[in-house]
Amino acid sequence: MILAIAFLSVIVFLVLGISIPLTFLGAAAIIVYCSGSDPMFLLSYGGSQINNVLLLTIPLFVLAGAVIDHGGIGRRLIDSVEKLGFGKIKGGLGIVTAISSAVFGAISGSAGATIACIGSIMSPRLEENGYEKGFIGSLISSCAVLGLLIPPSMSMILYGWVGGQSVLACFLATIIPGIILVILFSTVNLFYAAKNKNIVKSVDSKPVASTQGKKKSSIPALLMPFVILGAIYGGVMTTTEAAALSVIYAIPVAMLYYREMSMGDLRDSLISAGKTTGVIMMMLFSVMILSRLYTMNNVPQMLLKMLTSISDSPAVIMIMINLFMILLGMLMDDTSGVLLATPILLPIVTELGVSPIQFAAIVGVNLGMGNITPPTAPLLYLGGKISGAEVKEMLPYTMRLILFAWLPTLIITTYVPDLSLFLPRLFGYC
């Protein structure tokens, strides 16, 4: 009974259009009423759980992403990627979009910031080179999800926090799936370009930064992900300290070196980061209460019993878990999905013998795909807004990317553990 209430209440509230934090709190209130739990204990529990220094990484990376977006650093990253020579081949700009999104994700840790920055720069250039708007919107939406997989990733920070796992190990687990997605996105793009006679080579296009009248070196922008990740994995800084370093590094580069960010832009970035952080922290508070109720009422155990009653094969159960997360991703954003799925599913996959670190990669790929899968598909709608494409124009291309890029990556990540565990083992995290 509690299991049915737990899931149906969340789904009903989402369908009614209630915000995610209020959805979680509403579901928690219903379960408290039905189970007779102590609401005061839950309130104090939720408050104590979010009093964690690790969560400071969230506003810091959000702020860094806003500064990078406003300060011209993203344009320099694109210039650096394009200088690798992809403009000399037909469809090269699509490859530039995929790689630039991955590099940008290594700085901001946010899919929203990635699509806002890289998407707004690359969309007009892709259109000039003959790409259809529907494909542009689909490509930049899918590539933006790399911001969730290439470390540092806010989704993996939350997964590590909720699941009690090493955040650094979770970061490493998603790198190879992210690289596979870059390769598959680029491959699908090349097939599309080969069949589209309107697409031309971009060899004669000017660098993005140069078209803006700014000819300064892109080296400071390109060094940023190496500085941040080097500090983390070199053992010099914690994740939180590295997040602070990303802000300290980005602001002077944007304001003093490139001189594309004013004090007004910095103020807007601070306000934007504050609003985003407020929503996330409210979401964290509400979901911690709901997840505690799930645990107290043995929801994970009941769900495992239900799944094993259908099949006792771990491979089949993992298919059902993947389908559940895909549906979850279709209904809510990645942050909400991670917070809801982790406490419910982590005990189940652990019982099946799946490493919690491997499951981090599975969650990242699943919920990333959900972000571009209707009906909710927040990144798909944002990609349509930036590219000027209707969602109906984007859907055929999105389905191709899901079929030929997302699903193969998800299957490999789920059933080949060494794919996501190789780097964590290499660095001694598992």
Short mmCIF file of C-alpha atoms in Angstrom, two decimals:
data_model
loop_
_atom_site.label_atom_id
_atom_site.label_comp_id
_atom_site.label_asym_id
_atom_site.label_seq_id
_atom_site.Cartn_x
_atom_site.Cartn_y
_atom_site.Cartn_z
CA MET A 1 0.00 0.00 0.00
CA ILE A 2 2.75 2.43 0.97
CA LEU A 3 4.62 1.58 -2.26
CA ALA A 4 1.58 2.48 -4.36
CA ILE A 5 1.04 5.72 -2.44
CA ALA A 6 4.72 6.63 -2.69
CA PHE A 7 4.84 6.50 -6.48
CA LEU A 8 1.32 7.45 -7.45
CA SER A 9 1.34 10.62 -5.35
CA VAL A 10 4.55 11.83 -7.04
CA ILE A 11 3.22 11.05 -10.53
CA VAL A 12 -0.16 12.69 -9.88
CA PHE A 13 1.43 15.88 -8.53
CA LEU A 14 3.80 16.07 -11.52
CA VAL A 15 0.93 15.62 -13.98
CA LEU A 16 -0.94 18.41 -12.22
CA GLY A 17 2.02 20.70 -12.86
CA ILE A 18 3.06 21.18 -9.24
CA SER A 19 6.70 22.20 -8.76
CA ILE A 20 9.20 19.46 -7.91
CA PRO A 21 9.94 20.57 -4.29
CA LEU A 22 6.23 20.87 -3.49
CA THR A 23 5.60 17.52 -5.21
CA PHE A 24 8.11 15.81 -2.92
CA LEU A 25 6.76 17.56 0.18
CA GLY A 26 3.18 16.76 -0.79
CA ALA A 27 4.00 13.08 -1.31
CA ALA A 28 5.84 13.04 2.02
CA ALA A 29 2.82 14.57 3.78
CA ILE A 30 0.52 11.89 2.36
CA ILE A 31 2.86 9.08 3.45
CA VAL A 32 3.25 10.64 6.94
CA TYR A 33 -0.53 10.69 7.28
CA CYS A 34 -0.92 7.08 6.10
CA SER A 35 1.98 5.65 8.08
CA GLY A 36 1.67 7.70 11.27
CA SER A 37 5.29 8.93 11.17
CA ASP A 38 6.49 11.84 13.32
CA PRO A 39 6.61 14.97 11.09
CA MET A 40 8.78 16.94 13.54
CA PHE A 41 11.47 14.26 13.43
CA LEU A 42 11.41 14.38 9.62
CA LEU A 43 11.78 18.17 9.52
CA SER A 44 14.81 18.08 11.78
CA TYR A 45 16.24 15.17 9.78
CA GLY A 46 15.90 17.04 6.49
CA GLY A 47 17.56 20.13 7.93
CA SER A 48 20.48 18.16 9.36
CA GLN A 49 21.08 16.32 6.08
CA ILE A 50 21.53 19.44 3.97
CA ASN A 51 23.96 20.92 6.52
CA ASN A 52 26.90 19.46 4.60
CA VAL A 53 29.96 21.29 3.29
CA LEU A 54 29.93 19.15 0.13
CA LEU A 55 26.73 20.89 -0.98
CA LEU A 56 28.65 24.18 -1.23
CA THR A 57 30.00 22.85 -4.52
CA ILE A 58 26.57 23.33 -6.10
CA PRO A 59 26.26 27.15 -5.87
CA LEU A 60 29.96 27.53 -6.68
CA PHE A 61 29.80 25.48 -9.89
CA VAL A 62 26.51 27.17 -10.83
CA LEU A 63 28.19 30.56 -10.42
CA ALA A 64 31.25 29.43 -12.39
CA GLY A 65 29.00 28.31 -15.24
CA ALA A 66 27.20 31.68 -15.27
CA VAL A 67 30.51 33.58 -15.34
CA ILE A 68 31.83 31.40 -18.19
CA ASP A 69 28.63 32.00 -20.15
CA HIS A 70 28.73 35.78 -19.73
CA GLY A 71 32.50 36.22 -19.91
CA GLY A 72 33.39 34.95 -23.38
CA ILE A 73 35.22 31.88 -22.06
CA GLY A 74 32.83 29.53 -23.87
CA ARG A 75 33.59 31.15 -27.22
CA ARG A 76 37.31 30.61 -26.68
CA LEU A 77 36.73 26.95 -25.88
CA ILE A 78 34.90 26.54 -29.20
CA ASP A 79 37.77 28.28 -31.01
CA SER A 80 40.25 25.84 -29.46
CA VAL A 81 38.22 22.83 -30.56
CA GLU A 82 37.70 24.16 -34.07
CA LYS A 83 41.44 24.69 -34.49
CA LEU A 84 41.84 20.91 -34.27
CA GLY A 85 40.82 20.84 -37.95
CA PHE A 86 37.23 19.60 -37.86
CA GLY A 87 36.16 22.54 -40.03
CA LYS A 88 37.97 20.93 -42.97
CA ILE A 89 35.48 18.05 -43.21
CA LYS A 90 31.82 18.12 -44.15
CA GLY A 91 29.78 18.07 -40.95
CA GLY A 92 32.78 19.16 -38.88
CA LEU A 93 30.82 21.84 -37.04
CA GLY A 94 28.60 19.15 -35.50
CA ILE A 95 31.71 17.45 -34.12
CA VAL A 96 32.91 20.81 -32.79
CA THR A 97 29.56 21.18 -31.01
CA ALA A 98 29.87 17.76 -29.33
CA ILE A 99 33.47 18.20 -28.20
CA SER A 100 32.93 21.81 -27.05
CA SER A 101 29.95 20.69 -24.95
CA ALA A 102 32.11 18.04 -23.30
CA VAL A 103 34.89 20.54 -22.56
CA PHE A 104 32.39 23.09 -21.25
CA GLY A 105 30.86 20.40 -19.05
CA ALA A 106 34.31 19.86 -17.53
CA ILE A 107 34.10 23.42 -16.22
CA SER A 108 30.48 24.09 -15.34
CA GLY A 109 29.08 20.66 -14.41
CA SER A 110 25.69 21.79 -15.68
CA ALA A 111 23.68 20.76 -18.74
CA GLY A 112 21.64 23.96 -18.60
CA ALA A 113 24.73 26.16 -18.64
CA THR A 114 26.22 24.07 -21.45
CA ILE A 115 23.24 24.41 -23.75
CA ALA A 116 22.84 28.12 -22.95
CA CYS A 117 26.46 28.90 -23.79
CA ILE A 118 27.54 26.40 -26.46
CA GLY A 119 24.09 26.14 -28.01
CA SER A 120 23.60 29.88 -28.42
CA ILE A 121 27.02 30.22 -30.09
CA MET A 122 26.88 27.16 -32.35
CA SER A 123 23.22 27.28 -33.47
CA PRO A 124 23.60 30.23 -35.89
CA ARG A 125 26.88 28.84 -37.21
CA LEU A 126 25.38 25.41 -37.85
CA GLU A 127 22.44 27.01 -39.65
CA GLU A 128 24.79 29.09 -41.81
CA ASN A 129 26.54 25.87 -42.85
CA GLY A 130 23.32 24.24 -44.04
CA TYR A 131 22.10 22.30 -41.02
CA GLU A 132 18.34 22.06 -40.54
CA LYS A 133 16.93 23.72 -37.45
CA GLY A 134 15.37 20.49 -36.23
CA PHE A 135 18.70 18.67 -36.27
CA ILE A 136 20.48 21.66 -34.68
CA GLY A 137 18.05 21.74 -31.77
CA SER A 138 18.29 17.99 -31.30
CA LEU A 139 22.10 17.93 -31.48
CA ILE A 140 22.75 20.79 -29.04
CA SER A 141 20.17 19.35 -26.61
CA SER A 142 21.80 15.91 -26.60
CA CYS A 143 25.32 17.32 -26.43
CA ALA A 144 24.36 19.54 -23.48
CA VAL A 145 23.76 16.39 -21.41
CA LEU A 146 27.53 15.84 -21.53
CA GLY A 147 27.62 18.55 -18.86
CA LEU A 148 26.04 15.95 -16.54
CA LEU A 149 28.54 13.21 -17.39
CA ILE A 150 31.91 14.88 -17.89
CA PRO A 151 33.25 15.80 -14.42
CA PRO A 152 32.74 17.82 -12.38
CA SER A 153 29.04 16.99 -12.49
CA MET A 154 26.41 18.32 -10.09
CA SER A 155 24.35 15.17 -10.62
CA MET A 156 27.26 12.99 -9.51
CA ILE A 157 27.90 15.25 -6.50
CA LEU A 158 24.30 14.67 -5.44
CA TYR A 159 24.48 10.94 -6.17
CA GLY A 160 27.63 10.59 -4.05
CA TRP A 161 26.08 12.62 -1.25
CA VAL A 162 22.76 10.76 -1.16
CA GLY A 163 24.30 7.32 -1.76
CA GLY A 164 27.22 7.73 0.61
CA GLN A 165 29.77 7.15 -2.18
CA SER A 166 33.04 8.84 -3.11
CA VAL A 167 32.19 11.84 -5.29
CA LEU A 168 35.55 11.58 -7.04
CA ALA A 169 34.88 7.92 -7.91
CA CYS A 170 31.46 8.90 -9.30
CA PHE A 171 33.13 11.61 -11.40
CA LEU A 172 35.53 9.07 -12.89
CA ALA A 173 32.77 6.51 -13.55
CA THR A 174 30.96 8.75 -16.04
CA ILE A 175 33.98 9.84 -18.10
CA ILE A 176 34.16 6.85 -20.48
CA PRO A 177 30.35 6.77 -21.09
CA GLY A 178 30.61 10.50 -21.80
CA ILE A 179 33.43 9.97 -24.31
CA ILE A 180 31.45 7.18 -26.01
CA LEU A 181 28.50 9.55 -26.37
CA VAL A 182 30.74 12.22 -27.94
CA ILE A 183 31.94 9.68 -30.51
CA LEU A 184 28.43 8.41 -31.27
CA PHE A 185 26.96 11.94 -31.51
CA SER A 186 29.75 12.84 -33.94
CA THR A 187 29.14 9.68 -35.97
CA VAL A 188 25.38 10.28 -36.26
CA ASN A 189 26.16 13.88 -37.23
CA LEU A 190 28.54 12.75 -40.01
CA PHE A 191 25.91 10.38 -41.45
CA TYR A 192 23.38 13.22 -41.39
CA ALA A 193 25.85 15.59 -43.09
CA ALA A 194 26.73 13.02 -45.77
CA LYS A 195 23.05 12.74 -46.79
CA ASN A 196 22.33 16.49 -46.64
CA LYS A 197 23.51 18.27 -49.78
CA ASN A 198 22.99 21.71 -48.23
CA ILE A 199 25.74 21.24 -45.61
CA VAL A 200 29.07 22.80 -46.56
CA LYS A 201 32.52 22.62 -45.03
CA SER A 202 33.26 25.33 -42.47
CA VAL A 203 36.95 25.67 -43.34
CA ASP A 204 36.56 29.30 -44.35
CA SER A 205 34.57 30.33 -41.28
CA LYS A 206 36.21 32.77 -38.91
CA PRO A 207 36.90 31.79 -35.32
CA VAL A 208 34.02 32.66 -33.03
CA ALA A 209 36.04 34.97 -30.82
CA SER A 210 37.52 36.80 -33.81
CA THR A 211 34.07 37.59 -35.17
CA GLN A 212 33.39 39.35 -31.91
CA GLY A 213 36.43 41.56 -32.34
CA LYS A 214 38.34 39.77 -29.59
CA LYS A 215 41.64 38.18 -30.66
CA LYS A 216 43.15 37.23 -27.34
CA SER A 217 44.49 33.74 -26.78
CA SER A 218 42.09 30.94 -25.88
CA ILE A 219 44.74 29.26 -23.70
CA PRO A 220 43.42 30.64 -20.35
CA ALA A 221 39.95 29.29 -21.20
CA LEU A 222 41.31 25.93 -22.33
CA LEU A 223 43.43 25.56 -19.19
CA MET A 224 40.45 25.97 -16.88
CA PRO A 225 39.19 22.34 -16.91
CA PHE A 226 42.77 21.06 -16.50
CA VAL A 227 43.33 23.34 -13.51
CA ILE A 228 40.08 22.29 -11.81
CA LEU A 229 40.31 18.55 -12.45
CA GLY A 230 44.07 18.52 -11.85
CA ALA A 231 43.53 20.09 -8.43
CA ILE A 232 40.90 17.48 -7.54
CA TYR A 233 42.64 14.33 -8.73
CA GLY A 234 46.10 15.55 -7.79
CA GLY A 235 44.93 15.55 -4.18
CA VAL A 236 45.63 19.27 -3.82
CA MET A 237 42.00 20.26 -3.20
CA THR A 238 38.68 18.76 -2.21
CA THR A 239 35.75 18.97 -4.60
CA THR A 240 34.35 21.95 -2.70
CA GLU A 241 37.67 23.80 -2.78
CA ALA A 242 38.04 23.09 -6.50
CA ALA A 243 34.57 24.52 -7.08
CA ALA A 244 35.66 27.70 -5.32
CA LEU A 245 38.82 27.72 -7.45
CA SER A 246 36.68 27.57 -10.61
CA VAL A 247 34.96 30.82 -9.58
CA ILE A 248 38.20 32.49 -8.49
CA TYR A 249 39.79 31.52 -11.82
CA ALA A 250 36.83 32.40 -14.08
CA ILE A 251 36.04 35.91 -12.80
CA PRO A 252 39.44 37.57 -13.42
CA VAL A 253 39.86 35.75 -16.76
CA ALA A 254 36.44 36.99 -17.92
CA MET A 255 36.69 40.52 -16.48
CA LEU A 256 40.38 41.40 -16.70
CA TYR A 257 41.81 39.27 -19.51
CA TYR A 258 39.01 38.94 -22.05
CA ARG A 259 37.19 42.04 -20.72
CA GLU A 260 33.82 40.75 -21.84
CA MET A 261 32.19 40.77 -18.43
CA SER A 262 31.09 43.93 -16.66
CA MET A 263 30.18 44.41 -13.03
CA GLY A 264 26.55 44.33 -14.12
CA ASP A 265 27.10 40.94 -15.76
CA LEU A 266 28.76 39.67 -12.59
CA ARG A 267 25.82 40.88 -10.54
CA ASP A 268 23.40 39.12 -12.91
CA SER A 269 25.48 35.94 -12.64
CA LEU A 270 25.37 36.10 -8.83
CA ILE A 271 21.60 36.62 -8.85
CA SER A 272 21.07 33.76 -11.33
CA ALA A 273 23.29 31.42 -9.30
CA GLY A 274 21.46 32.39 -6.10
CA LYS A 275 18.05 31.63 -7.58
CA THR A 276 19.17 28.30 -8.98
CA THR A 277 20.82 27.33 -5.70
CA GLY A 278 17.71 28.25 -3.72
CA VAL A 279 15.54 25.96 -5.84
CA ILE A 280 18.06 23.11 -5.58
CA MET A 281 18.42 23.41 -1.80
CA MET A 282 14.65 23.42 -1.34
CA MET A 283 14.52 20.34 -3.55
CA LEU A 284 17.25 18.67 -1.46
CA PHE A 285 15.39 19.36 1.78
CA SER A 286 12.10 17.96 0.49
CA VAL A 287 13.57 14.89 -1.19
CA MET A 288 15.59 13.94 1.89
CA ILE A 289 12.37 13.85 3.90
CA LEU A 290 10.66 11.76 1.21
CA SER A 291 13.60 9.35 0.84
CA ARG A 292 13.73 8.88 4.63
CA LEU A 293 10.06 7.94 4.58
CA TYR A 294 10.73 5.46 1.78
CA THR A 295 13.46 3.85 3.87
CA MET A 296 11.38 3.79 7.07
CA ASN A 297 8.54 2.07 5.21
CA ASN A 298 10.83 -0.43 3.43
CA VAL A 299 9.96 0.84 -0.04
CA PRO A 300 13.28 -0.36 -1.62
CA GLN A 301 12.76 -3.86 -0.20
CA MET A 302 9.16 -3.96 -1.41
CA LEU A 303 10.22 -2.81 -4.86
CA LEU A 304 12.96 -5.47 -5.00
CA LYS A 305 10.45 -8.13 -3.98
CA MET A 306 8.09 -6.98 -6.72
CA LEU A 307 10.86 -7.06 -9.34
CA THR A 308 12.15 -10.49 -8.30
CA SER A 309 8.61 -11.84 -8.45
CA ILE A 310 8.68 -11.04 -12.18
CA SER A 311 12.15 -12.49 -12.77
CA ASP A 312 15.08 -13.62 -10.65
CA SER A 313 17.62 -12.83 -13.39
CA PRO A 314 19.82 -9.81 -12.49
CA ALA A 315 20.07 -8.94 -16.19
CA VAL A 316 16.28 -8.78 -16.57
CA ILE A 317 15.86 -6.84 -13.32
CA MET A 318 18.44 -4.28 -14.56
CA ILE A 319 16.36 -3.85 -17.72
CA MET A 320 13.31 -3.07 -15.56
CA ILE A 321 15.34 -0.68 -13.40
CA ASN A 322 16.59 1.09 -16.52
CA LEU A 323 13.04 1.40 -17.84
CA PHE A 324 11.94 2.83 -14.48
CA MET A 325 14.72 5.45 -14.60
CA ILE A 326 13.97 6.33 -18.22
CA LEU A 327 10.34 6.97 -17.23
CA LEU A 328 11.55 8.95 -14.22
CA GLY A 329 13.79 11.04 -16.46
CA MET A 330 10.88 11.70 -18.81
CA LEU A 331 8.90 13.24 -15.95
CA MET A 332 11.48 15.31 -14.07
CA ASP A 333 14.86 17.00 -14.38
CA ASP A 334 18.14 15.22 -13.69
CA THR A 335 18.61 16.72 -10.21
CA SER A 336 15.18 15.56 -9.05
CA GLY A 337 15.67 12.19 -10.71
CA VAL A 338 19.00 11.56 -8.99
CA LEU A 339 17.62 12.56 -5.61
CA LEU A 340 14.57 10.34 -5.97
CA ALA A 341 16.13 7.31 -7.69
CA THR A 342 19.28 6.95 -5.60
CA PRO A 343 17.82 6.09 -2.17
CA ILE A 344 15.21 3.78 -3.72
CA LEU A 345 17.29 1.90 -6.29
CA LEU A 346 20.80 1.84 -4.81
CA PRO A 347 19.94 -0.82 -2.17
CA ILE A 348 18.30 -2.91 -4.90
CA VAL A 349 21.23 -2.89 -7.35
CA THR A 350 23.64 -3.54 -4.49
CA GLU A 351 21.67 -6.71 -3.67
CA LEU A 352 22.05 -7.69 -7.33
CA GLY A 353 25.82 -7.36 -7.09
CA VAL A 354 26.11 -4.13 -9.09
CA SER A 355 28.79 -1.75 -7.83
CA PRO A 356 27.40 1.55 -6.48
CA ILE A 357 30.07 3.32 -8.56
CA GLN A 358 28.95 1.60 -11.75
CA PHE A 359 25.37 2.49 -10.85
CA ALA A 360 26.41 6.14 -10.72
CA ALA A 361 27.24 5.93 -14.44
CA ILE A 362 24.00 4.06 -15.17
CA VAL A 363 21.98 6.74 -13.38
CA GLY A 364 23.84 9.52 -15.21
CA VAL A 365 23.23 8.05 -18.68
CA ASN A 366 19.60 7.15 -17.92
CA LEU A 367 18.57 10.52 -16.53
CA GLY A 368 20.59 12.33 -19.17
CA MET A 369 18.59 10.57 -21.87
CA GLY A 370 15.40 11.37 -19.98
CA ASN A 371 16.23 15.08 -20.23
CA ILE A 372 15.73 14.93 -24.01
CA THR A 373 12.80 12.47 -24.02
CA PRO A 374 9.24 13.90 -24.05
CA PRO A 375 6.87 14.63 -22.43
CA THR A 376 8.92 16.75 -19.99
CA ALA A 377 12.31 16.84 -21.82
CA PRO A 378 13.54 20.15 -20.32
CA LEU A 379 16.74 20.26 -22.40
CA LEU A 380 14.89 19.45 -25.62
CA TYR A 381 12.55 22.39 -25.15
CA LEU A 382 15.46 24.66 -24.25
CA GLY A 383 17.34 23.47 -27.34
CA GLY A 384 14.29 24.29 -29.45
CA LYS A 385 14.11 27.76 -27.96
CA ILE A 386 17.78 28.45 -28.67
CA SER A 387 17.77 26.98 -32.20
CA GLY A 388 14.38 28.37 -33.17
CA ALA A 389 13.06 24.88 -34.01
CA GLU A 390 9.67 23.41 -33.22
CA VAL A 391 9.73 20.29 -31.05
CA LYS A 392 7.98 18.33 -33.82
CA GLU A 393 10.90 19.21 -36.13
CA MET A 394 13.39 17.97 -33.54
CA LEU A 395 11.70 14.70 -32.57
CA PRO A 396 12.73 12.56 -35.61
CA TYR A 397 16.39 13.51 -35.13
CA THR A 398 16.16 13.10 -31.36
CA MET A 399 14.82 9.58 -31.81
CA ARG A 400 17.78 8.75 -34.06
CA LEU A 401 20.23 10.05 -31.48
CA ILE A 402 18.48 8.03 -28.77
CA LEU A 403 18.48 4.89 -30.92
CA PHE A 404 22.04 5.12 -32.23
CA ALA A 405 23.84 6.94 -29.40
CA TRP A 406 22.00 6.92 -26.08
CA LEU A 407 20.66 3.35 -26.00
CA PRO A 408 23.96 1.70 -27.08
CA THR A 409 25.80 3.70 -24.40
CA LEU A 410 23.23 2.74 -21.77
CA ILE A 411 23.40 -0.96 -22.66
CA ILE A 412 27.21 -1.01 -22.58
CA THR A 413 27.32 0.94 -19.31
CA THR A 414 24.81 -1.43 -17.69
CA TYR A 415 26.25 -4.76 -18.81
CA VAL A 416 29.98 -4.01 -19.09
CA PRO A 417 31.03 -2.99 -15.55
CA ASP A 418 34.67 -2.40 -16.50
CA LEU A 419 33.58 0.49 -18.72
CA SER A 420 32.65 2.67 -15.75
CA LEU A 421 34.91 1.05 -13.14
CA PHE A 422 38.20 1.19 -15.06
CA LEU A 423 39.14 4.77 -14.13
CA PRO A 424 37.97 4.56 -10.46
CA ARG A 425 40.07 1.41 -10.06
CA LEU A 426 43.03 3.03 -11.82
CA PHE A 427 42.96 5.93 -9.35
CA GLY A 428 42.39 3.60 -6.38
CA TYR A 429 38.83 4.64 -5.52
CA CYS A 430 37.31 1.15 -5.72
#
